[in-house]
Coordinates of C-alpha atoms in Angstrom, one line a residue:
Chain G
M1 CA 0.0 0.0 0.0
S2 CA 1.4 3.4 -1.0
R3 CA 1.9 6.0 1.7
I4 CA -1.4 7.4 3.1
H5 CA -1.6 11.2 2.9
K6 CA -2.9 13.4 5.6
N7 CA -5.9 14.2 3.5
E8 CA -6.8 10.6 3.2
R9 CA -6.4 9.9 6.9
I10 CA -8.5 12.9 7.8
G11 CA -11.2 12.0 5.3
A12 CA -11.4 8.3 6.4
I13 CA -11.5 9.3 10.1
I14 CA -14.3 11.7 9.5
H15 CA -16.3 9.2 7.5
I16 CA -15.9 6.5 10.2
L17 CA -16.7 8.8 13.1
T18 CA -19.7 10.3 11.3
E19 CA -21.3 6.9 10.6
H20 CA -21.0 5.9 14.2
P21 CA -22.2 8.7 16.5
K22 CA -20.8 8.5 20.0
K23 CA -18.9 5.3 19.3
I24 CA -15.4 5.6 20.8
F25 CA -12.6 4.7 18.4
T26 CA -9.1 4.2 19.9
L27 CA -6.0 5.8 18.5
N28 CA -4.8 2.2 18.1
Y29 CA -7.7 1.5 15.8
F30 CA -6.7 4.3 13.4
G31 CA -3.0 3.6 13.9
E32 CA -3.5 0.1 12.6
L33 CA -5.8 1.2 9.8
F34 CA -3.3 3.7 8.5
G35 CA 0.0 2.2 9.7
C36 CA 1.1 5.5 11.3
A37 CA 2.4 6.8 14.6
K38 CA 0.2 8.1 17.4
S39 CA 1.9 11.5 17.2
T40 CA 0.8 11.7 13.6
L41 CA -2.8 10.7 14.5
S42 CA -2.9 13.3 17.3
E43 CA -2.2 16.0 14.7
D44 CA -4.8 14.5 12.4
L45 CA -7.4 14.5 15.2
D46 CA -6.6 18.2 16.0
A47 CA -7.4 19.0 12.3
V48 CA -10.6 16.9 12.4
R49 CA -11.7 18.7 15.5
G50 CA -11.0 22.1 13.9
I51 CA -13.1 21.1 10.8
F52 CA -16.1 20.2 12.9
E53 CA -15.8 23.5 14.8
R54 CA -15.3 25.7 11.8
F55 CA -18.3 24.4 9.9
E56 CA -20.5 23.7 12.9
L57 CA -20.8 20.0 12.1
G58 CA -21.2 18.8 15.7
K59 CA -18.4 18.1 18.1
I60 CA -15.4 15.7 18.1
E61 CA -14.6 14.7 21.7
T62 CA -11.6 13.0 23.1
I63 CA -11.3 10.6 26.0
A64 CA -7.9 10.5 27.6
G65 CA -6.3 7.4 29.1
A66 CA -5.9 3.7 28.3
A67 CA -9.5 3.2 27.4
G68 CA -9.5 6.5 25.6
G69 CA -10.2 7.5 22.1
V70 CA -12.2 9.8 20.0
F71 CA -15.9 10.1 19.0
Y72 CA -18.4 12.2 17.1
H73 CA -21.0 13.9 19.2
P74 CA -23.8 15.1 16.9
S75 CA -25.3 18.5 17.7
V76 CA -27.1 21.2 15.8
A77 CA -26.2 24.9 16.0
P78 CA -28.9 27.1 17.7
K79 CA -29.6 29.1 14.5
E80 CA -30.1 25.8 12.6
I81 CA -32.5 24.5 15.3
E82 CA -34.5 27.7 14.9
N83 CA -34.7 27.5 11.1
F84 CA -35.5 23.8 11.1
S85 CA -38.2 24.1 13.8
N86 CA -39.8 26.9 11.7
Y87 CA -39.6 24.8 8.6
L88 CA -41.3 21.9 10.4
C89 CA -44.1 24.3 11.6
E90 CA -44.6 25.5 8.1
Q91 CA -44.8 21.9 6.9
I92 CA -47.3 21.0 9.5
N93 CA -49.6 24.0 9.3
K94 CA -51.4 22.8 6.2
K95 CA -55.1 22.4 6.0
D96 CA -55.1 19.0 4.4
R97 CA -53.2 17.5 7.3
I98 CA -56.3 17.9 9.6
I99 CA -58.0 14.6 10.2
P100 CA -61.6 14.6 11.6
G101 CA -61.4 14.8 15.4
G102 CA -58.6 17.4 15.3
Y103 CA -55.8 14.9 14.7
I104 CA -52.9 15.8 12.4
Y105 CA -51.4 13.7 9.7
T106 CA -47.6 13.7 10.2
N107 CA -46.6 10.2 8.9
D108 CA -44.9 11.7 5.9
L109 CA -42.6 13.8 8.2
L110 CA -42.0 11.2 10.9
Y111 CA -41.3 8.4 8.4
N112 CA -38.9 10.5 6.4
P113 CA -35.4 9.5 7.5
E114 CA -33.7 12.8 6.7
I115 CA -36.2 14.9 8.6
T116 CA -36.3 12.4 11.5
Y117 CA -32.5 12.2 11.8
K118 CA -32.4 15.9 12.2
I119 CA -35.2 15.9 14.7
A120 CA -33.4 13.2 16.6
K121 CA -30.1 15.1 16.7
I122 CA -31.9 18.0 18.2
M123 CA -34.0 15.9 20.6
A124 CA -31.0 14.1 21.9
M125 CA -29.1 17.3 22.8
P126 CA -30.4 17.7 26.4
F127 CA -29.5 14.1 27.1
H128 CA -25.9 13.6 25.9
D129 CA -24.5 14.0 29.4
E130 CA -27.1 12.0 31.2
A131 CA -26.5 8.4 32.1
V132 CA -29.0 6.7 29.8
D133 CA -29.1 2.9 29.4
Y134 CA -32.0 2.7 26.9
V135 CA -34.2 4.8 24.8
V136 CA -37.8 3.6 25.3
T137 CA -40.8 4.3 23.2
I138 CA -44.3 2.9 22.7
E139 CA -45.5 1.5 19.3
T140 CA -46.0 2.7 16.6
K141 CA -45.6 6.2 15.3
G142 CA -42.8 7.2 17.7
I143 CA -40.5 4.3 16.8
P144 CA -38.6 6.0 14.0
V145 CA -37.7 9.1 15.9
A146 CA -36.9 7.1 19.1
F147 CA -34.7 4.8 17.1
M148 CA -32.8 7.7 15.6
V149 CA -32.4 9.3 19.0
A150 CA -31.0 5.9 20.1
Q151 CA -28.6 6.0 17.2
V152 CA -27.4 9.5 18.1
L153 CA -26.9 8.5 21.7
K154 CA -25.6 5.0 20.8
K155 CA -28.0 3.3 23.1
P156 CA -30.3 0.3 22.5
M157 CA -34.0 1.0 22.0
I158 CA -36.9 -0.7 23.8
V159 CA -40.4 -0.8 22.3
V160 CA -43.3 -1.1 24.6
R161 CA -46.2 -2.9 22.9
K162 CA -49.8 -2.1 23.2
S163 CA -50.7 -5.8 23.4
A164 CA -48.6 -8.7 24.7
R165 CA -46.5 -10.4 22.0
L166 CA -45.6 -13.8 23.5
T167 CA -43.3 -14.5 20.6
E168 CA -41.0 -12.2 22.4
G169 CA -41.1 -14.1 25.7
T170 CA -42.7 -13.5 29.1
A171 CA -43.9 -10.0 29.4
I172 CA -45.0 -7.6 32.1
H173 CA -48.5 -6.3 31.2
M174 CA -49.9 -3.2 32.7
N175 CA -53.0 -1.0 32.4
Y176 CA -52.8 2.8 32.3
I177 CA -55.2 5.6 31.8
T178 CA -54.7 8.1 29.0
G179 CA -54.4 11.6 30.3
S180 CA -56.8 13.4 28.0
T181 CA -59.5 10.9 27.1
K182 CA -59.4 8.9 30.3
R183 CA -59.5 5.6 28.5
I184 CA -58.0 2.4 29.9
Q185 CA -55.1 1.2 27.7
T186 CA -52.7 -1.6 28.0
M187 CA -48.9 -1.7 27.7
S188 CA -46.7 -4.7 27.7
L189 CA -43.0 -5.2 27.8
T190 CA -40.9 -8.3 27.5
K191 CA -39.3 -9.1 30.8
R192 CA -35.8 -9.6 29.6
S193 CA -35.7 -6.3 27.6
V194 CA -34.6 -4.1 30.5
E195 CA -32.0 -4.8 33.1
K196 CA -32.8 -3.9 36.7
G197 CA -31.6 -0.6 37.9
S198 CA -31.6 1.0 34.4
K199 CA -32.0 4.6 33.5
V200 CA -34.2 5.2 30.5
L201 CA -35.1 8.1 28.2
F202 CA -38.7 8.1 26.9
I203 CA -39.1 9.4 23.4
D204 CA -42.4 9.7 21.6
D205 CA -43.9 11.7 18.7
F206 CA -46.7 13.4 20.6
M207 CA -47.8 14.3 24.1
K208 CA -51.1 15.7 25.2
A209 CA -51.8 15.3 28.9
G210 CA -48.9 12.9 29.4
G211 CA -50.9 9.8 30.3
T212 CA -48.7 7.6 28.2
A213 CA -45.5 9.1 29.6
K214 CA -46.8 8.6 33.1
G215 CA -47.7 5.0 32.2
I216 CA -44.1 4.4 31.0
E217 CA -42.8 5.8 34.3
D218 CA -45.0 3.3 36.2
L219 CA -44.0 0.5 33.9
M220 CA -40.3 1.2 34.4
K221 CA -40.8 1.0 38.1
E222 CA -42.0 -2.6 37.6
F223 CA -38.6 -3.2 36.0
E224 CA -36.9 -1.5 39.0
S225 CA -35.8 1.1 36.5
E226 CA -36.3 4.8 36.1
V227 CA -37.3 7.3 33.4
I228 CA -34.7 10.1 33.7
G229 CA -36.0 12.2 30.8
T230 CA -38.7 12.5 28.3
G231 CA -38.6 14.1 24.9
V232 CA -41.4 14.5 22.3
V233 CA -41.6 15.9 18.9
M234 CA -44.8 17.8 19.6
A235 CA -46.7 18.6 22.8
T236 CA -50.0 20.4 23.1
A237 CA -50.0 23.7 24.9
E238 CA -53.1 22.6 26.9
P239 CA -53.3 21.1 29.4
K240 CA -50.4 23.1 30.6
E241 CA -49.9 20.8 33.6
K242 CA -48.9 17.4 32.3
L243 CA -49.1 14.2 34.3
I244 CA -45.3 14.1 34.2
H245 CA -42.8 16.8 35.0
N246 CA -39.7 17.6 33.2
Y247 CA -40.1 16.9 29.5
H248 CA -38.6 18.4 26.4
T249 CA -40.6 19.1 23.2
L250 CA -39.4 20.4 19.9
L251 CA -42.8 21.9 18.9
V252 CA -45.8 23.2 20.8
L253 CA -49.2 22.7 19.3
E254 CA -51.4 25.6 20.4
N255 CA -54.6 24.3 18.8
V256 CA -56.2 22.9 15.7
D257 CA -59.0 25.0 14.2
E258 CA -60.8 22.4 12.2
E259 CA -63.3 24.9 10.8
A260 CA -60.8 27.4 9.6
G261 CA -58.4 24.6 8.6
I262 CA -55.5 26.2 10.6
I263 CA -53.0 24.4 12.8
H264 CA -51.4 26.7 15.3
I265 CA -48.0 25.3 16.0
R266 CA -44.8 27.0 17.1
P267 CA -41.2 26.0 17.9
S268 CA -40.4 25.4 21.6
C269 CA -37.0 26.2 23.0
I270 CA -35.9 22.6 23.5
Chain R
M1 CA -13.1 33.9 7.5
S2 CA -9.5 32.8 6.9
R3 CA -8.7 30.7 3.8
I4 CA -10.1 27.2 3.9
H5 CA -7.5 24.5 3.4
K6 CA -8.0 21.5 1.1
N7 CA -8.0 19.2 4.2
E8 CA -10.9 21.2 5.7
R9 CA -12.9 21.1 2.5
I10 CA -12.4 17.4 2.1
G11 CA -13.3 16.7 5.7
A12 CA -16.4 18.8 5.6
I13 CA -17.5 17.3 2.3
I14 CA -17.1 13.8 3.7
H15 CA -19.0 14.6 6.9
I16 CA -21.9 16.1 5.0
L17 CA -22.1 13.4 2.3
T18 CA -21.8 10.6 5.0
E19 CA -24.6 12.0 7.1
H20 CA -27.0 12.1 4.1
P21 CA -26.8 8.9 2.2
K22 CA -27.9 9.2 -1.5
K23 CA -28.7 12.9 -1.1
I24 CA -27.3 14.8 -4.1
F25 CA -25.3 17.9 -3.2
T26 CA -24.5 20.3 -6.0
L27 CA -21.1 21.7 -6.7
N28 CA -22.7 25.1 -6.1
Y29 CA -23.7 24.1 -2.6
F30 CA -20.1 23.3 -1.7
G31 CA -18.8 26.3 -3.7
E32 CA -20.9 28.6 -1.6
L33 CA -20.0 26.9 1.6
F34 CA -16.3 27.2 1.0
G35 CA -16.2 30.2 -1.3
C36 CA -14.1 28.4 -3.9
A37 CA -14.1 27.7 -7.6
K38 CA -15.7 24.7 -9.2
S39 CA -12.3 23.6 -10.6
T40 CA -11.0 23.4 -7.0
L41 CA -14.0 21.5 -5.9
S42 CA -13.6 19.0 -8.7
E43 CA -10.1 18.2 -7.5
D44 CA -11.4 17.9 -3.9
L45 CA -14.1 15.5 -5.0
D46 CA -11.6 13.4 -6.9
A47 CA -9.7 13.1 -3.6
V48 CA -12.9 12.2 -1.7
R49 CA -13.7 9.5 -4.2
G50 CA -10.2 8.1 -3.9
I51 CA -10.5 8.0 -0.1
F52 CA -13.8 6.0 -0.2
E53 CA -12.3 3.6 -2.7
R54 CA -9.0 3.1 -0.9
F55 CA -10.6 2.3 2.5
E56 CA -13.7 0.6 1.1
L57 CA -16.0 3.0 2.8
G58 CA -18.8 2.8 0.2
K59 CA -19.0 4.8 -3.1
I60 CA -19.0 8.4 -4.0
E61 CA -21.0 8.9 -7.2
T62 CA -21.3 11.9 -9.5
I63 CA -24.2 13.1 -11.6
A64 CA -23.2 15.2 -14.5
G65 CA -25.2 18.1 -15.9
A66 CA -27.2 21.1 -14.7
A67 CA -29.1 19.1 -12.0
G68 CA -25.9 17.2 -11.2
G69 CA -23.9 16.9 -8.1
V70 CA -22.3 14.3 -5.9
F71 CA -23.7 11.8 -3.3
Y72 CA -22.6 9.0 -1.0
H73 CA -23.8 5.5 -1.9
P74 CA -23.4 3.3 1.2
S75 CA -22.2 -0.2 0.5
V76 CA -20.4 -2.9 2.4
A77 CA -17.4 -4.9 1.0
P78 CA -18.1 -8.6 0.4
K79 CA -15.6 -9.8 3.0
E80 CA -17.2 -7.5 5.6
I81 CA -20.7 -8.8 4.7
E82 CA -19.4 -12.3 5.3
N83 CA -17.8 -11.5 8.6
F84 CA -20.8 -9.5 9.8
S85 CA -23.3 -12.2 8.8
N86 CA -21.2 -14.8 10.7
Y87 CA -21.1 -12.5 13.7
L88 CA -24.9 -12.2 13.6
C89 CA -25.3 -16.0 13.4
E90 CA -23.0 -16.4 16.4
Q91 CA -25.0 -13.8 18.3
I92 CA -28.3 -15.5 17.4
N93 CA -27.3 -19.1 18.1
K94 CA -27.6 -18.9 21.9
K95 CA -29.8 -21.2 23.9
D96 CA -31.4 -18.5 26.0
R97 CA -32.8 -16.8 22.9
I98 CA -35.2 -19.6 22.3
I99 CA -38.8 -18.7 23.4
P100 CA -41.3 -21.5 23.9
G101 CA -42.9 -22.3 20.6
G102 CA -39.6 -22.1 18.8
Y103 CA -39.5 -18.3 18.5
I104 CA -36.2 -16.5 18.7
Y105 CA -35.6 -13.4 20.8
T106 CA -33.9 -10.9 18.6
N107 CA -35.1 -7.5 19.9
D108 CA -31.6 -6.7 21.4
L109 CA -30.1 -7.0 17.9
L110 CA -32.9 -5.5 15.8
Y111 CA -33.3 -2.5 18.2
N112 CA -29.6 -1.8 18.3
P113 CA -29.0 1.1 16.0
E114 CA -25.4 0.2 15.1
I115 CA -26.2 -3.4 14.2
T116 CA -29.3 -2.4 12.4
Y117 CA -27.6 0.3 10.3
K118 CA -25.1 -2.2 9.1
I119 CA -27.8 -4.8 8.4
A120 CA -29.7 -2.0 6.5
K121 CA -26.6 -1.0 4.4
I122 CA -26.3 -4.7 3.3
M123 CA -30.0 -5.2 2.8
A124 CA -30.3 -2.1 0.6
M125 CA -27.5 -3.2 -1.7
P126 CA -29.6 -5.1 -4.3
F127 CA -32.0 -2.2 -4.6
H128 CA -29.9 0.8 -5.1
D129 CA -30.4 0.8 -8.9
E130 CA -34.1 0.0 -8.7
A131 CA -36.8 2.7 -9.0
V132 CA -38.1 2.6 -5.5
D133 CA -40.6 5.2 -4.2
Y134 CA -41.2 3.9 -0.7
V135 CA -39.9 1.4 1.7
V136 CA -42.9 -0.4 3.2
T137 CA -43.0 -2.5 6.4
I138 CA -45.6 -3.8 8.8
E139 CA -45.6 -3.0 12.5
T140 CA -43.7 -3.6 14.8
K141 CA -40.4 -5.4 14.9
G142 CA -39.4 -4.7 11.3
I143 CA -39.8 -0.9 11.6
P144 CA -36.2 -0.1 12.7
V145 CA -34.5 -2.1 10.0
A146 CA -37.0 -0.8 7.4
F147 CA -36.4 2.7 8.5
M148 CA -32.7 2.4 8.2
V149 CA -33.0 0.8 4.7
A150 CA -35.2 3.9 3.9
Q151 CA -32.4 6.1 5.2
V152 CA -29.7 4.3 3.2
L153 CA -31.9 4.6 0.0
K154 CA -33.2 8.1 0.9
K155 CA -36.8 7.1 0.5
P156 CA -39.8 7.6 2.8
M157 CA -41.0 4.7 4.8
I158 CA -44.6 3.5 5.1
V159 CA -45.8 1.4 8.0
V160 CA -48.8 -0.9 7.5
R161 CA -50.7 -1.3 10.7
K162 CA -52.3 -4.4 12.1
S163 CA -55.4 -2.5 13.1
A164 CA -56.9 0.6 11.7
R165 CA -55.7 3.9 13.3
L166 CA -58.3 6.4 12.3
T167 CA -56.2 9.1 13.8
E168 CA -54.2 8.8 10.7
G169 CA -57.2 9.3 8.4
T170 CA -59.2 7.1 6.1
A171 CA -57.6 3.7 5.6
I172 CA -57.8 0.7 3.4
H173 CA -58.4 -2.4 5.5
M174 CA -57.6 -5.9 4.3
N175 CA -57.6 -9.4 5.5
Y176 CA -54.8 -11.9 4.7
I177 CA -53.9 -15.3 5.7
T178 CA -50.5 -16.1 7.3
G179 CA -48.6 -18.6 5.2
S180 CA -47.5 -20.9 8.0
T181 CA -50.2 -20.9 10.6
K182 CA -53.1 -20.2 8.2
R183 CA -54.6 -17.6 10.5
I184 CA -56.6 -14.7 9.3
Q185 CA -55.0 -11.4 10.0
T186 CA -55.8 -7.8 9.2
M187 CA -53.6 -5.1 7.7
S188 CA -54.5 -1.5 7.3
L189 CA -52.9 1.4 5.6
T190 CA -53.9 5.1 5.5
K191 CA -55.1 6.0 2.0
R192 CA -53.0 9.1 1.6
S193 CA -49.8 7.4 2.4
V194 CA -49.0 5.9 -1.0
E195 CA -49.4 7.7 -4.4
K196 CA -51.0 5.7 -7.2
G197 CA -48.5 4.0 -9.5
S198 CA -45.8 3.7 -6.9
K199 CA -43.1 1.1 -6.7
V200 CA -42.3 -0.1 -3.2
L201 CA -39.7 -2.2 -1.5
F202 CA -41.0 -4.4 1.3
I203 CA -38.6 -4.9 4.3
D204 CA -39.3 -7.0 7.3
D205 CA -37.3 -8.8 10.0
F206 CA -38.5 -12.3 9.4
M207 CA -40.2 -14.5 6.8
K208 CA -41.5 -18.0 7.1
A209 CA -43.9 -19.0 4.4
G210 CA -44.3 -15.4 3.1
G211 CA -47.9 -14.9 3.9
T212 CA -47.3 -11.3 5.2
A213 CA -45.2 -10.5 2.1
K214 CA -48.0 -11.8 -0.1
G215 CA -50.5 -9.7 1.9
I216 CA -48.4 -6.6 1.3
E217 CA -48.3 -7.4 -2.4
D218 CA -52.1 -7.6 -2.5
L219 CA -52.5 -4.5 -0.4
M220 CA -50.3 -2.5 -2.7
K221 CA -52.5 -3.5 -5.6
E222 CA -55.4 -1.8 -3.8
F223 CA -53.2 1.3 -4.0
E224 CA -52.5 0.7 -7.7
S225 CA -48.9 0.2 -6.7
E226 CA -46.4 -2.6 -6.9
V227 CA -43.9 -4.4 -4.7
I228 CA -40.7 -4.5 -6.8
G229 CA -38.6 -6.2 -4.2
T230 CA -38.6 -7.8 -0.8
G231 CA -35.8 -8.1 1.8
V232 CA -35.8 -9.7 5.2
V233 CA -33.2 -10.1 7.9
M234 CA -34.0 -13.8 8.4
A235 CA -36.0 -16.3 6.4
T236 CA -36.6 -19.9 7.3
A237 CA -35.2 -22.6 5.1
E238 CA -38.6 -24.4 5.1
P239 CA -41.0 -24.1 3.4
K240 CA -38.6 -23.7 0.5
E241 CA -41.3 -22.4 -1.7
K242 CA -42.5 -19.1 -0.3
L243 CA -45.8 -17.5 -1.3
I244 CA -43.9 -14.8 -3.0
H245 CA -41.0 -15.1 -5.5
N246 CA -37.9 -13.1 -5.6
Y247 CA -36.8 -12.1 -2.1
H248 CA -33.5 -11.4 -0.5
T249 CA -32.5 -12.5 3.0
L250 CA -29.4 -11.8 5.0
L251 CA -29.7 -15.0 7.1
V252 CA -31.3 -18.4 6.7
L253 CA -32.8 -20.1 9.7
E254 CA -32.5 -23.9 9.2
N255 CA -34.3 -24.9 12.3
V256 CA -34.7 -24.3 16.1
D257 CA -34.0 -27.4 18.2
E258 CA -35.8 -26.4 21.4
E259 CA -34.8 -29.6 23.2
A260 CA -31.1 -29.3 22.5
G261 CA -31.2 -25.5 22.7
I262 CA -29.6 -25.0 19.4
I263 CA -30.5 -22.5 16.7
H264 CA -29.3 -23.6 13.3
I265 CA -28.8 -20.4 11.3
R266 CA -26.4 -19.5 8.5
P267 CA -25.6 -16.5 6.3
S268 CA -27.3 -16.4 2.9
C269 CA -25.6 -14.9 -0.1
I270 CA -27.8 -11.7 -0.3

């Protein structure tokens, strides 16, 4: 193999780090890949860090010591969060999205990987420094965004089912009451999916009164685990007091005026 | 802003392309970002292409002409597909994964973003040159892998529900018969989610006789659309004749020996 140029090392490092958010790569790993000395790599990594800073591409972080290494920490610049949130509000506030009953059709946004990856990068931001073992969600519409938050935080996802799937093994089954419509619903989670003593982050697409989020909190207690944070793409402005405290939302839904065909939605400050 | 070095341009280009698989970025876009001439960018892109080739990081492709530009085409080298498939088989063939009834617990793998992204990069490979409008899946376990295939192909995902969700608007509701257990099941899809005349790729985690895949084919006909390909993570060896033709699988499940606690599974040649 001919000599590897600095350009090539930097390019390959950036590709590998970018494809694996929050995964720690040791200097040894890159040293073997390129057949070069650690001192050379240290200079390369300084350059990589500089590139991410200069173009606001997220952060490159270094962990010192024997188990140390380098990883890509995705983040979005404040101005870009603002622009993107406004873009989402514009996309959502369209008459033909209103479904009888005041629901909003958002599948085309939540099932679009490019949009959802960006939402997830923003939604993950408050939780990067928290000790999170799992990202938990409830089927079905929140799964894509939860999975991408899991990707950004490099954590496994857990999907709570609305009915027991015994093909996934013994499950804990629990009733809960929806916060807004006061209906009894069921949630179910395979026993082996959460280790005792875990800390989880609950991610969902939508929150009204917070009944589901409260249900997840209770379910996690059955697993001797704890919800340490909650993030949703969109929360309603009313009721102001949710059944859980301490959640983050990207967008705030003020109200849906079915008659006029207007969806009043605005960015939150996540 | 001080002058931007070649290293920096190459690094930023690679980060941006890597984060957006199959998204076309024009030379103008990069020209404005860096404030440099197209001739300079052409040289940079040659270097970028060379880096991806040298380290087998996937492909960088160029589209000529006015609407032209450059994009990242994820792919996995044959040797790595082999290694990774073997790794997955080793992970799966563990006694404690067997669930009464001969089912296999795989949530920890399918809900792990790093593993699933790699599975998706491989599963997408046969379909990069097909005209695909949507990646379709059925809730719940296949959603993460389908969504990452959608990300790799830069297409929207569609999730068929097992029961109608009228909060997503008017739906087409259909019965189908599972291929192996001959049970009647229901699938439901919001009318507005697929445009007439679409070509879709069906992605799921598991296939036995292919009843679900056949059901999706029939459902797509109701939308005047067509399934042009099917990919699953794991298909059983028996029955050999599935209810659909022409599918790709990453792994082949020979059988589950519940008594001995052995899962016979092997890589396919996708």
